[in-house]
Coordinates of C-alpha atoms and ligand atoms in Angstrom, one line a residue:
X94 CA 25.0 -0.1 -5.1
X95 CA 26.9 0.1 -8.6
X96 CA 25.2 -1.7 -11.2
X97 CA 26.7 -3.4 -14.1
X98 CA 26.1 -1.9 -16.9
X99 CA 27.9 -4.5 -19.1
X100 CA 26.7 -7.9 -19.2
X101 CA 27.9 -10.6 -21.5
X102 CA 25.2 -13.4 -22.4
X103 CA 26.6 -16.8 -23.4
X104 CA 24.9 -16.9 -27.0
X105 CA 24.5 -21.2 -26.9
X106 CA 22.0 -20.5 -23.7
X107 CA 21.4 -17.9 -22.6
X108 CA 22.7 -17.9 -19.3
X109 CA 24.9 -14.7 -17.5
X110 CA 28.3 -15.1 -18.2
X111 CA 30.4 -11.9 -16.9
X112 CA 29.2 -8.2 -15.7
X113 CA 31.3 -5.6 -15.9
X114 CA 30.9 -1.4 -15.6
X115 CA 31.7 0.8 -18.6
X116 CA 35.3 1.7 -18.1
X117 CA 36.6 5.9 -18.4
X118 CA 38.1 6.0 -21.6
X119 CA 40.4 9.4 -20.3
X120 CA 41.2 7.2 -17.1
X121 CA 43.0 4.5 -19.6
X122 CA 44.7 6.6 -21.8
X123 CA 46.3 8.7 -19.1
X124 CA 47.6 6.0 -17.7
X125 CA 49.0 4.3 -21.1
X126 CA 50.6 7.9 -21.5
X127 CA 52.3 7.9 -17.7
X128 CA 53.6 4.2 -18.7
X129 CA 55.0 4.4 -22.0
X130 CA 58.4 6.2 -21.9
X131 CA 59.4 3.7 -19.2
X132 CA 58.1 1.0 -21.2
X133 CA 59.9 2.5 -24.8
X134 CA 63.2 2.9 -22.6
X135 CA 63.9 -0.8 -21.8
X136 CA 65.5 -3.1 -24.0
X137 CA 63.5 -5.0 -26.3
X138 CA 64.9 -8.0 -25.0
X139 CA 63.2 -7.0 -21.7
X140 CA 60.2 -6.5 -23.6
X141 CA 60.0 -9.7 -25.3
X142 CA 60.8 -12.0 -22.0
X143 CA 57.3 -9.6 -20.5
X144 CA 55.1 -11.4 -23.6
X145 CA 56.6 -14.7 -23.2
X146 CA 55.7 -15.0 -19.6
X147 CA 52.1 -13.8 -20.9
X148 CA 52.3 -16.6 -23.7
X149 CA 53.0 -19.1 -20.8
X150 CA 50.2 -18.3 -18.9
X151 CA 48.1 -18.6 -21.8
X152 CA 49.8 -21.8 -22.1
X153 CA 49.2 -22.9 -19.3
X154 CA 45.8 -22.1 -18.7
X155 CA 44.8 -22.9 -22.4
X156 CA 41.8 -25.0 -21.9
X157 CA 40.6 -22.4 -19.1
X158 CA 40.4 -19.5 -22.4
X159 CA 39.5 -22.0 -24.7
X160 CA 36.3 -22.6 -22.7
X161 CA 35.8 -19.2 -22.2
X162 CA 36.0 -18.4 -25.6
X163 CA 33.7 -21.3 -26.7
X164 CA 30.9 -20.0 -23.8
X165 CA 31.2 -16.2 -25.0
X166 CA 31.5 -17.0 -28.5
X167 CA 29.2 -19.8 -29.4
X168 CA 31.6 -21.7 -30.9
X169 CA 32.8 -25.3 -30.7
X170 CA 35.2 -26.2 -28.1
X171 CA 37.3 -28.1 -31.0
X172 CA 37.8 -24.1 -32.6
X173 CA 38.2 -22.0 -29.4
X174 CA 41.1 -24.3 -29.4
X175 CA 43.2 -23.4 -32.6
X176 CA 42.1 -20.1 -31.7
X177 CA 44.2 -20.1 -28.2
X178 CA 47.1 -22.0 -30.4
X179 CA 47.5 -19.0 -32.6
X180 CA 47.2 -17.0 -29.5
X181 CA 50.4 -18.3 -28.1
X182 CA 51.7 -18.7 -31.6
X183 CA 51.6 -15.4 -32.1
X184 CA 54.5 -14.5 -29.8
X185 CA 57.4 -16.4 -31.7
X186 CA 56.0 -14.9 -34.9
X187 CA 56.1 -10.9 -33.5
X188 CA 59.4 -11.4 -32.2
X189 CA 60.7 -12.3 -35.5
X190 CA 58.7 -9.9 -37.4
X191 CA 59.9 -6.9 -35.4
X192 CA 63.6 -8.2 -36.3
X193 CA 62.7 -8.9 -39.9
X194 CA 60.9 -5.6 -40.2
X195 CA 61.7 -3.5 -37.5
X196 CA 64.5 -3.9 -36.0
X197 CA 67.6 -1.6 -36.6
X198 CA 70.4 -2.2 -39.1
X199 CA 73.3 -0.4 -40.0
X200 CA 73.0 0.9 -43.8
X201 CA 76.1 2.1 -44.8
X202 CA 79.9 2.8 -42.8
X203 CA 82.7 5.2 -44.3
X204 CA 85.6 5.9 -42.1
X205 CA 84.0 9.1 -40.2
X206 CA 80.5 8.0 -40.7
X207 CA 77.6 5.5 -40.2
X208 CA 74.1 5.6 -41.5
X209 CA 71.6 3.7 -39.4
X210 CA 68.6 2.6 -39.5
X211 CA 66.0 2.2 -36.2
X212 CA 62.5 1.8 -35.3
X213 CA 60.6 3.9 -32.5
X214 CA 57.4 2.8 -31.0
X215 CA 54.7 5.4 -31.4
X216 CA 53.6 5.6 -28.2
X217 CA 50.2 4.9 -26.6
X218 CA 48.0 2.7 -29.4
X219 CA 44.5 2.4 -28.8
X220 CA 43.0 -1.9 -29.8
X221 CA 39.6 -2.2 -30.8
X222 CA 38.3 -5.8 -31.1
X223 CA 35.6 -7.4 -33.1
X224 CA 33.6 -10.5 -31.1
X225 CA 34.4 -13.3 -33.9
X226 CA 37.6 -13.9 -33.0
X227 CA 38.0 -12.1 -29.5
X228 CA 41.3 -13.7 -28.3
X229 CA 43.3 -14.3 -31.2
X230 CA 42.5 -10.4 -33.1
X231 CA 43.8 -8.0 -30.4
X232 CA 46.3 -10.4 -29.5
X233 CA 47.4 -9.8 -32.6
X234 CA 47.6 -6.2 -32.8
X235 CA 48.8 -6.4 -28.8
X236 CA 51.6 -8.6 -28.7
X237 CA 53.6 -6.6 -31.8
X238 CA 52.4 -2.8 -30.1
X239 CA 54.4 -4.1 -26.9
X240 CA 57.4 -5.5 -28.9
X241 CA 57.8 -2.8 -30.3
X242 CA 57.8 -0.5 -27.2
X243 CA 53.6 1.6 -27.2
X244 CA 52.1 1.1 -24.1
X245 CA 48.2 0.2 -25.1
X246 CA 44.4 0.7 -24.2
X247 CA 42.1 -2.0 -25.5
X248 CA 38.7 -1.8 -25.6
X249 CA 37.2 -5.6 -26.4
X250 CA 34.0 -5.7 -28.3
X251 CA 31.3 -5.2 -26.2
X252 CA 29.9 -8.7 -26.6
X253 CA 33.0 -10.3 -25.7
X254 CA 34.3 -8.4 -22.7
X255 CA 35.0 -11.8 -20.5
X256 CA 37.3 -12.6 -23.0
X257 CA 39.1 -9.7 -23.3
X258 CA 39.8 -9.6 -19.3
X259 CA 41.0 -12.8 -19.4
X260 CA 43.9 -11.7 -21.5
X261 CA 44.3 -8.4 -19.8
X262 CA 44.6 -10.0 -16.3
X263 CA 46.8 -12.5 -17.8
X264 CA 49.3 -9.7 -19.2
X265 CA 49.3 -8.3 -15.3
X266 CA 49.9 -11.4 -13.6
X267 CA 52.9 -12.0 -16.2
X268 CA 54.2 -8.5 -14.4
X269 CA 54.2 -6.0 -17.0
X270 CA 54.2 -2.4 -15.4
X271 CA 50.9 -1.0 -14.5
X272 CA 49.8 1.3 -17.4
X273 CA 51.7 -0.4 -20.1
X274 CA 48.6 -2.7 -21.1
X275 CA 45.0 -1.4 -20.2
X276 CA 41.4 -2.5 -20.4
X277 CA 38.4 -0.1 -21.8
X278 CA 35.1 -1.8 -21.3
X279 CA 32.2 -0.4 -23.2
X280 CA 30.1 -0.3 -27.1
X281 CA 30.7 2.0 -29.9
X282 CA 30.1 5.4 -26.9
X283 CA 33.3 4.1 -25.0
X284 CA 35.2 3.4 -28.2
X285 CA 34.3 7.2 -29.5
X286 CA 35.7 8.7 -26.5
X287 CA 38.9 6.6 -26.6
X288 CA 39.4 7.7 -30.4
X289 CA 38.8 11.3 -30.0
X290 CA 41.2 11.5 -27.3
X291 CA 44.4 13.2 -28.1
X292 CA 46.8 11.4 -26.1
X293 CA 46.6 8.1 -28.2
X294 CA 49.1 8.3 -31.0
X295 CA 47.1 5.7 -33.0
X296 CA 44.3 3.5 -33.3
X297 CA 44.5 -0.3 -34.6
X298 CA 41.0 -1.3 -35.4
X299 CA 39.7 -4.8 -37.0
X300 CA 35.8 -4.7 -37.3
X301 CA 33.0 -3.6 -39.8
X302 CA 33.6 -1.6 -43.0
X303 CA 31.1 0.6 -41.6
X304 CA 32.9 1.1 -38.7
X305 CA 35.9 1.6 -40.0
X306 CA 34.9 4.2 -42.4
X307 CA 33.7 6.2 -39.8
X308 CA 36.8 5.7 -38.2
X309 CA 38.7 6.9 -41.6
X310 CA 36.8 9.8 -41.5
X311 CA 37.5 10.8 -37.8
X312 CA 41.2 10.7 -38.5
X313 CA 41.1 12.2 -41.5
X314 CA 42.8 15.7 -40.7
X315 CA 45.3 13.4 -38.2
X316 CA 47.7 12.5 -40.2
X317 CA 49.8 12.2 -37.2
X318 CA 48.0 9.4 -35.5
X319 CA 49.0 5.8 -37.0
X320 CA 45.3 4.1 -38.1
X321 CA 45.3 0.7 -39.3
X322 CA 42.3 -0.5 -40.2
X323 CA 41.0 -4.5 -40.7
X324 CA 37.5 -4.4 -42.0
X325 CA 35.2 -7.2 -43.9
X326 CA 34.5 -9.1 -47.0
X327 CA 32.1 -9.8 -49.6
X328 CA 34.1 -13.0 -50.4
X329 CA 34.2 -15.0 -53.9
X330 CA 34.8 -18.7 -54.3
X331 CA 34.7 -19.5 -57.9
X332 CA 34.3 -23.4 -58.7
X333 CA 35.5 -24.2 -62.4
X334 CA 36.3 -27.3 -64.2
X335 CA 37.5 -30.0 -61.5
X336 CA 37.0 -33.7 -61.5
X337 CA 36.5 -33.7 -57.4
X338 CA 33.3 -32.1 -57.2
X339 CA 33.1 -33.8 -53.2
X340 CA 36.0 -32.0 -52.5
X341 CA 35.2 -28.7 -54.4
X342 CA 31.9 -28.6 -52.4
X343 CA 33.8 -29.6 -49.0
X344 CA 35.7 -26.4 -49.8
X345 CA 32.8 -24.3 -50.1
X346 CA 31.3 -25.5 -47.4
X347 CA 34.3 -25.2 -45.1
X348 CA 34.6 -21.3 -46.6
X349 CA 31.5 -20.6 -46.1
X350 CA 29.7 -22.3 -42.8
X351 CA 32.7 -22.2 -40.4
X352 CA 32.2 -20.7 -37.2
X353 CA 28.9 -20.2 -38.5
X354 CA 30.0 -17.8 -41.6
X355 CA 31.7 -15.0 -38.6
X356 CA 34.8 -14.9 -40.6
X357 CA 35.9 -11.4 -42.3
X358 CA 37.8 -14.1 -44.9
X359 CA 34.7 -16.5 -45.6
X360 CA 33.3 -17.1 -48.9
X361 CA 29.5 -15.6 -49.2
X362 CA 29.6 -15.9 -52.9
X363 CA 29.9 -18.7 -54.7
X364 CA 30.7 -18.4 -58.5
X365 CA 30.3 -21.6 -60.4
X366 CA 30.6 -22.5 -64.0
X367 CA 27.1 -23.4 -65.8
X368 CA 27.9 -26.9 -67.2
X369 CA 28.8 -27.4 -63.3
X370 CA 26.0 -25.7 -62.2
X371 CA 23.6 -29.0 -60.8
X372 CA 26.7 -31.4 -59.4
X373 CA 28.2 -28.3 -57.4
X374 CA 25.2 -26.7 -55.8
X375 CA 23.7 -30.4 -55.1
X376 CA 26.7 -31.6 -53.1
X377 CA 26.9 -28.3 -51.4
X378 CA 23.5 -29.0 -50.3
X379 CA 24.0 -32.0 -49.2
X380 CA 26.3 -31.5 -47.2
X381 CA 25.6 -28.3 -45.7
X382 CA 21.9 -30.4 -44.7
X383 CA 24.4 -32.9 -42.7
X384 CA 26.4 -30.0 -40.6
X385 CA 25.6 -30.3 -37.0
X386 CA 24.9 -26.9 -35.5
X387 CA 24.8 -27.5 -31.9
X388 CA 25.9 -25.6 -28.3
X389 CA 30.1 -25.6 -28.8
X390 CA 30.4 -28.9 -25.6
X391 CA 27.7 -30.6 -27.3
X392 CA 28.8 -34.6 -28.3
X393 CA 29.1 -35.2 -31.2
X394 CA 31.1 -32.1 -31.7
X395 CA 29.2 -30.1 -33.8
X396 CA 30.7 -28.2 -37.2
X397 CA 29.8 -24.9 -36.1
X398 CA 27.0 -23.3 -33.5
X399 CA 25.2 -20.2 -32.7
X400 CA 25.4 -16.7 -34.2
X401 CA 26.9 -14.4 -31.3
X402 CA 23.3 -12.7 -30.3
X403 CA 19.6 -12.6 -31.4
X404 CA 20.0 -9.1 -33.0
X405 CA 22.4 -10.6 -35.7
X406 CA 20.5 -14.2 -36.1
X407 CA 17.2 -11.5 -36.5
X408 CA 19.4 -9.4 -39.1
X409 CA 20.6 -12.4 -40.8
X410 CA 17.1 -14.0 -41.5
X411 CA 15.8 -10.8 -42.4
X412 CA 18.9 -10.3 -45.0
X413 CA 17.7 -13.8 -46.5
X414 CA 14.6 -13.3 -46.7
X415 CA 15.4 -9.5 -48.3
X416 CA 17.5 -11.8 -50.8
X417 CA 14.5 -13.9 -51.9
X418 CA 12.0 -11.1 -52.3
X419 CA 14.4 -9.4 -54.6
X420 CA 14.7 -12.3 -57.0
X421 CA 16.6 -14.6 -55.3
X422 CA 15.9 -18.7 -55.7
X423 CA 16.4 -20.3 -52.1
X424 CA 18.1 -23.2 -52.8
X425 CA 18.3 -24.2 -48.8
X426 CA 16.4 -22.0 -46.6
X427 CA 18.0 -20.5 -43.5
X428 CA 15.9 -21.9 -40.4
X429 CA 16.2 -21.0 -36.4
X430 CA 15.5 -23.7 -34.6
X431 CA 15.1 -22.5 -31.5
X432 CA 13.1 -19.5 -31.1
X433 CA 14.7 -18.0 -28.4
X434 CA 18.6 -18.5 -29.4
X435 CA 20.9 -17.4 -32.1
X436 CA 21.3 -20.4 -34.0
X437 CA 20.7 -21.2 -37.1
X438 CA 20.9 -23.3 -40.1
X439 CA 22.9 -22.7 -43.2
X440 CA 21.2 -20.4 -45.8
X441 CA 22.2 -21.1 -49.2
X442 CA 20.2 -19.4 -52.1
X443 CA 21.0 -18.1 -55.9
X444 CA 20.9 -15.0 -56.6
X445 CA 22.3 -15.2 -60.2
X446 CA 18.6 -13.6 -61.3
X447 CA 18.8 -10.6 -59.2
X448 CA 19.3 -7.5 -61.0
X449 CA 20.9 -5.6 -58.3
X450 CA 22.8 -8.1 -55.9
X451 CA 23.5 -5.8 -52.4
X452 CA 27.4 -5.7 -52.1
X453 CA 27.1 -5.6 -48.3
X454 CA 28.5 -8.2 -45.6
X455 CA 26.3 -10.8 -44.0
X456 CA 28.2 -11.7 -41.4
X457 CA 26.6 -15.3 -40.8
X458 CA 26.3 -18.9 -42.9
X459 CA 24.8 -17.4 -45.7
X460 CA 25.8 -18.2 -49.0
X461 CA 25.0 -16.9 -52.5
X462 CA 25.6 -18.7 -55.8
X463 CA 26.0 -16.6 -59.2
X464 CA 26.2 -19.0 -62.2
X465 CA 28.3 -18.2 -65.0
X466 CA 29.3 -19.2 -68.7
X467 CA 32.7 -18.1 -69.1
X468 CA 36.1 -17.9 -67.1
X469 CA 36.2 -14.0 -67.9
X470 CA 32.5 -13.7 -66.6
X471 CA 33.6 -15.3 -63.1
X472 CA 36.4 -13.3 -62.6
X473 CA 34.5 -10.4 -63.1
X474 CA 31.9 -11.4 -60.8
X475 CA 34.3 -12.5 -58.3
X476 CA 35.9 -8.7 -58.4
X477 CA 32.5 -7.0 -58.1
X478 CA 32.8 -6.2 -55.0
X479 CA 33.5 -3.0 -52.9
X480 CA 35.6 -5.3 -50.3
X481 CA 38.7 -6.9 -51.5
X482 CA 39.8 -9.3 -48.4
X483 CA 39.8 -12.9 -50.0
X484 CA 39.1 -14.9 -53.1
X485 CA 39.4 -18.5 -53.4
X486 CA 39.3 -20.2 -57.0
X487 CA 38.7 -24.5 -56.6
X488 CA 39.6 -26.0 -60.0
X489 CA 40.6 -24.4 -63.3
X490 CA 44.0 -25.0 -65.1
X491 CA 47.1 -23.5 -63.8
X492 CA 46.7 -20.9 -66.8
X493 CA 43.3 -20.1 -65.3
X494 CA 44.9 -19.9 -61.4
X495 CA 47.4 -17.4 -63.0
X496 CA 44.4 -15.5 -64.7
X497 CA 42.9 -15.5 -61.5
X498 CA 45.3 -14.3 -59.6
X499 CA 46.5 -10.9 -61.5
X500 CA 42.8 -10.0 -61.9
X501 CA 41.5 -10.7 -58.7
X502 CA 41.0 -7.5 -56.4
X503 CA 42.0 -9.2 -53.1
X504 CA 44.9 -9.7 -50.7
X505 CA 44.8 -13.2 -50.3
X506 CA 44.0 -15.3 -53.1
X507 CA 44.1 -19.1 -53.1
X508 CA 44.2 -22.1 -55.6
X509 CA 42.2 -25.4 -54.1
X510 CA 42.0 -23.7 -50.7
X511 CA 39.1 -22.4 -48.6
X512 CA 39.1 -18.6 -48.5
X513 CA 39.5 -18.6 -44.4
X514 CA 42.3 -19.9 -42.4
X515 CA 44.8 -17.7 -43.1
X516 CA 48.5 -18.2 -41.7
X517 CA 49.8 -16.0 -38.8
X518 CA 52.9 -16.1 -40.2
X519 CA 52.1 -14.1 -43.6
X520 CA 50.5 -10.2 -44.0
X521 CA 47.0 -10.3 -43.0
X522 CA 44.4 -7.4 -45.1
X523 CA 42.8 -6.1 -47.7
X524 CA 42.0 -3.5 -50.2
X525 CA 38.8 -1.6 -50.7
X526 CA 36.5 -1.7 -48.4
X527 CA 38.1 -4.0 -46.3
X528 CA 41.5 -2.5 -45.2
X529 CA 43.6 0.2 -45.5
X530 CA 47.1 -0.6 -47.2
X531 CA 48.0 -2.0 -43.7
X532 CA 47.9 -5.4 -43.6
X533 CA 48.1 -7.4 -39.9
X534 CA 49.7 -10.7 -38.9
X535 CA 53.2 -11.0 -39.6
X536 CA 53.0 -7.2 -41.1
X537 CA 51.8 -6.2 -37.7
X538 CA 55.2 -5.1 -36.7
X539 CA 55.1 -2.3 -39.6
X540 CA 52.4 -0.2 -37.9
X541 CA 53.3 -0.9 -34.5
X542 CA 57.0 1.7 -35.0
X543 CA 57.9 4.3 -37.3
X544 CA 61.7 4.4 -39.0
X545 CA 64.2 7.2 -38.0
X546 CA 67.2 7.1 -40.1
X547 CA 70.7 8.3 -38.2
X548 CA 73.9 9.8 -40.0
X549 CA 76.5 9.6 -37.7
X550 CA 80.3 10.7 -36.9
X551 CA 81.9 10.0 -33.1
X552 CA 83.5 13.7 -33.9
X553 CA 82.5 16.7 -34.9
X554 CA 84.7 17.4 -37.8
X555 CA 83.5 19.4 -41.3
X556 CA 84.5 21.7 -43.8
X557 CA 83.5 23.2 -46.9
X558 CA 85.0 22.1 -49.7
X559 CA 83.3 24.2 -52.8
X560 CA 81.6 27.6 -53.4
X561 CA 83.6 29.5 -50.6
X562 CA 85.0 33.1 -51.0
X563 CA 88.5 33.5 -50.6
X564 CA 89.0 34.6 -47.2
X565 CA 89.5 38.1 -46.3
X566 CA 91.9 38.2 -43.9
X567 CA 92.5 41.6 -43.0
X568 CA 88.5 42.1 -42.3
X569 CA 88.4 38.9 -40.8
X570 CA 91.5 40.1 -38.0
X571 CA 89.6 43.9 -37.9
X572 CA 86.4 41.6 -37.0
X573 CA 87.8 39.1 -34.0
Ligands
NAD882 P1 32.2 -3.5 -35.2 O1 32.7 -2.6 -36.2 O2 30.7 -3.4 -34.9 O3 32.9 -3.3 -33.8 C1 34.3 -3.4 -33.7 C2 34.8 -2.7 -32.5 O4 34.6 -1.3 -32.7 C3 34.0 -3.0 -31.2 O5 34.9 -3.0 -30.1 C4 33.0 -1.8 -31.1 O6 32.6 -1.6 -29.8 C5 33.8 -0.7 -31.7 N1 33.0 0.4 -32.3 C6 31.9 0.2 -33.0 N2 31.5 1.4 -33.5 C7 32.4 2.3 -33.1 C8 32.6 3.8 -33.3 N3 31.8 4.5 -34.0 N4 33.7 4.3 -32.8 C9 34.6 3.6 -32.1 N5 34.5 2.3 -31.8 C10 33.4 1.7 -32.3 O7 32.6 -5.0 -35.6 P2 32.0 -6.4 -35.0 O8 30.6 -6.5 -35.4 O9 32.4 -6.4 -33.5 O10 32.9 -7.5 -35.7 C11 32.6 -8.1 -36.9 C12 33.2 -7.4 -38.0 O11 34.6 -7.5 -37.9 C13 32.9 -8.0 -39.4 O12 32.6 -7.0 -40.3 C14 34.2 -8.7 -39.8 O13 34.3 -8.9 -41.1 C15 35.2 -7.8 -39.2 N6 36.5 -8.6 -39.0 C16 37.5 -8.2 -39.7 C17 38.7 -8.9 -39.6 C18 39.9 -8.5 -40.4 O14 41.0 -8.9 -40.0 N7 39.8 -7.9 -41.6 C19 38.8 -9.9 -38.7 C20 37.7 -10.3 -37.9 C21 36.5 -9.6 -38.1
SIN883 C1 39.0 -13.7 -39.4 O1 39.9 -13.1 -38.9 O2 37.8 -13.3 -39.3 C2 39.2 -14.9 -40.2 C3 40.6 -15.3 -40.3 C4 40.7 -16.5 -41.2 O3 40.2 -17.5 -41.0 O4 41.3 -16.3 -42.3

């Protein structure tokens, strides 16, 4: 008997949700390799009508994933639902983005000549998925690799696996060729052997800084392989001078507390201005004590629910509780109400005192608030920071928003926004620690093909028309 040496818990309960073996990482990519040329061959058009009939199937079996989602994930059904939307979404906006960017154009025609301009997939790309959002991410890396022509191993987080079948067998029922699309199951062991293996021309990762870097370094003497990397923030929201302090706080809370603070874009700083020191951190309060966590069916829906495993809520408590000892003032302490699961309750606590704040990620609904006396001051905090995925800035004259936004080190900044909830339909990353100068989303398409740039003539005809000898004739006949 084969034991399953992958099971997937549901985090709201605790109760078995899918067993799986660990999957052979050479296996996958030979097969990816076998598939691709044939794949790379047809016309995109071909290519395209292969994810559409996967978009309908998600489609049509939307509240099937959504549930799924919601049971692997923790979260509430309400989310697992926008996250299937952008799922389906994303189709229409690859297709576009591979013309926009990637398509091929001609650049310039003279009578004998053309100069064109084409795209070429890179061949076999290797997905490796993080478990916060485990439909929607590799989708989003998936869907623009097969546009564009790669044939593609993905290897779901490890705590989201049911998930990530789901959308494989999904792709095969929608009849694309066997190898073009393939499923790795296994941790970080699985996803080492599929990077070190030569016959993936790339690797599109979104996960942990730490991860990543490790993952920077690997590659390092590959230039040859195409790595794009997605990593995680230490996010700022800075509140200034605003007359809605409800709605500055609802802002905060929204950027910080959704889907229980497991968002690479959500704000775990909060930077406010002194003389709104008191209002700001009271209505936060308040309304982060009036947020139902509950299991993601529960009625009434709750705002967010569990952490995805007891390992993280355990990590995450003892991060708060790090924060306090070091100087930090709780302002709301982080509680688990039930021993046994991963949820837990908002953890809001300022840390404006400490002398050395950690610039690491807390992946969960903590929040830390830094008070400040000038504009200058909180755009200084906002920016220190190893990660640079998002900042937010709630208030503040348009002068200031322009301020704001030169000197922020992010790459997505917003005015009177939450920091999360970024569009599809724009570039997608960050600099520093949390990407590596290539963005996803709508800039998916960049990474997923390479340029090759064509001079061409239907004839062979050239001469030289400078820097010749005359001709010798005589040698030349004596020669022939
Ligand atoms: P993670 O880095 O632990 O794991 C991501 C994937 O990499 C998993 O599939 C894992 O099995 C694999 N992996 C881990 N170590 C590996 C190694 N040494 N070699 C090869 N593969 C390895 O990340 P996670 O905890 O699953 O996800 C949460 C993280 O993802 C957070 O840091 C979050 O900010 C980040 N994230 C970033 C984005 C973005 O677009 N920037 C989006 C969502 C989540
Ligand atoms: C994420 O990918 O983790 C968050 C995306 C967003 O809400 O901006």
């Amino acid at each position: 008997m084969v034991l399953s040496d992958i099971i997937s818990t549901e985090p709201a309960t605790g109760a078995v949700l899918w067993q799986g073996q660990t999957g052979d990482a050479d296996a996958a990519v030979a097969s990816a390799r076998e598939a691709w040329p044939k794949w790379a061959a047809l016309p995109v058009t071909k290519r395209i009508e292969a994810v559409r009939r996967y978009a309908n199937r998600i489609r049509s079996q939307s509240e099937q994933l959504a549930e799924l989602i919601s049971r692997e994930t923790g979260k509430p059904i309400w989310e697992s639902r926008t996250e299937v939307e952008a799922v389906v979404k994303k189709i229409d906006i690859s297709v576009n983005a591979y013309a926009e960017r990637t398509s091929q154009r001609q650049l310039t025609s003279q009578p004998n000549m053309r100069a064109a301009l084409r795209h070429k997939p890179h061949g076999v790309l290797a997905v490796l998925g993080p478990y916060n959002f485990p439909a929607h991410l590799p989708n989003g890396h998936i869907v623009p690799a097969l546009i564009a022509g790669n044939a593609v191993v993905f290897k779901p987080s490890e705590k989201t696996p049911a998930v990530g079948q789901f959308l494989i067998d999904t792709f095969e029922k929608a009849g694309l060729p066997d190898g073009v699309i393939n499923i790795l199951h296994g941790g970080p062991d699985v996803g080492k052997q599929l990077t070190a293996n030569d016959g993936i021309d790339g690797l599109l990762f979104t996960g942990s800084a730490q991860t990543g870097v490790a993952l920077n370094r690997q590659f390092s003497s590959r230039p040859d392989k195409i790595l794009a990397l997605e990593m995680g923030g230490n996010n700022p929201i800075v509140v200034w001078d605003t007359d809605d302090i409800h709605s500055a706080a609802v802002l905060v809370v929204q950027s910080a507390f959704l889907t229980a603070g497991q968002r690479c874009s959500a704000a775990s700083r909060l930077i406010v201005k002194d003389e709104l020191y008191d209002r700001v951190v009271k209505e936060v309060k308040r309304i982060a004590d009036r947020l139902i966590i509950d299991e993601p069916f529960s009625n009434p829906a709750p705002f967010m629910g569990p952490v995805i495993d007891n390992p993280v809520a355990d990590g995450l408590t003892e991060s708060f509780l790090a924060l306090m000892s070091h100087g930090g003032r709780p302002i709301k302490h982080m509680a688990r109400p039930i021993d046994d699961r991963p949820f837990l309750t908002p953890g809001i606590i300022d840390v404006t005192a400490m002398e050395e704040r950690p610039d690491i990620e807390l992946f969960g609904p903590i929040l830390q608030i830094i008070r400040v006396a000038e504009f200058e001051e909180a755009i200084s905090e906002a920016n220190n920071t190893r990660y640079g995925l998002s900042a937010a800035l709630i208030g503040g004259s348009a002068t200031q928003y322009d301020q704001f936004w030169s000197n922020s080190r992010a790459g997505i900044v917003n005015w009177n926004k939450m920091t999360v909830g970024a569009s599809s339909e724009a570039p997608f990353g960050g600099i520093g620690l949390s990407g590596n100068h290539r963005p996803s989303a709508y800039y998916a398409a960049d990474y997923c093909a390479y340029p090759v740039v064509s001079m061409e003539a239907d004839q062979t005809r050239a001469s030289i028309g400078i820097g010749l000898k005359d001709e010798d004739k005589s040698k030349t006949e004596l020669e022939t």
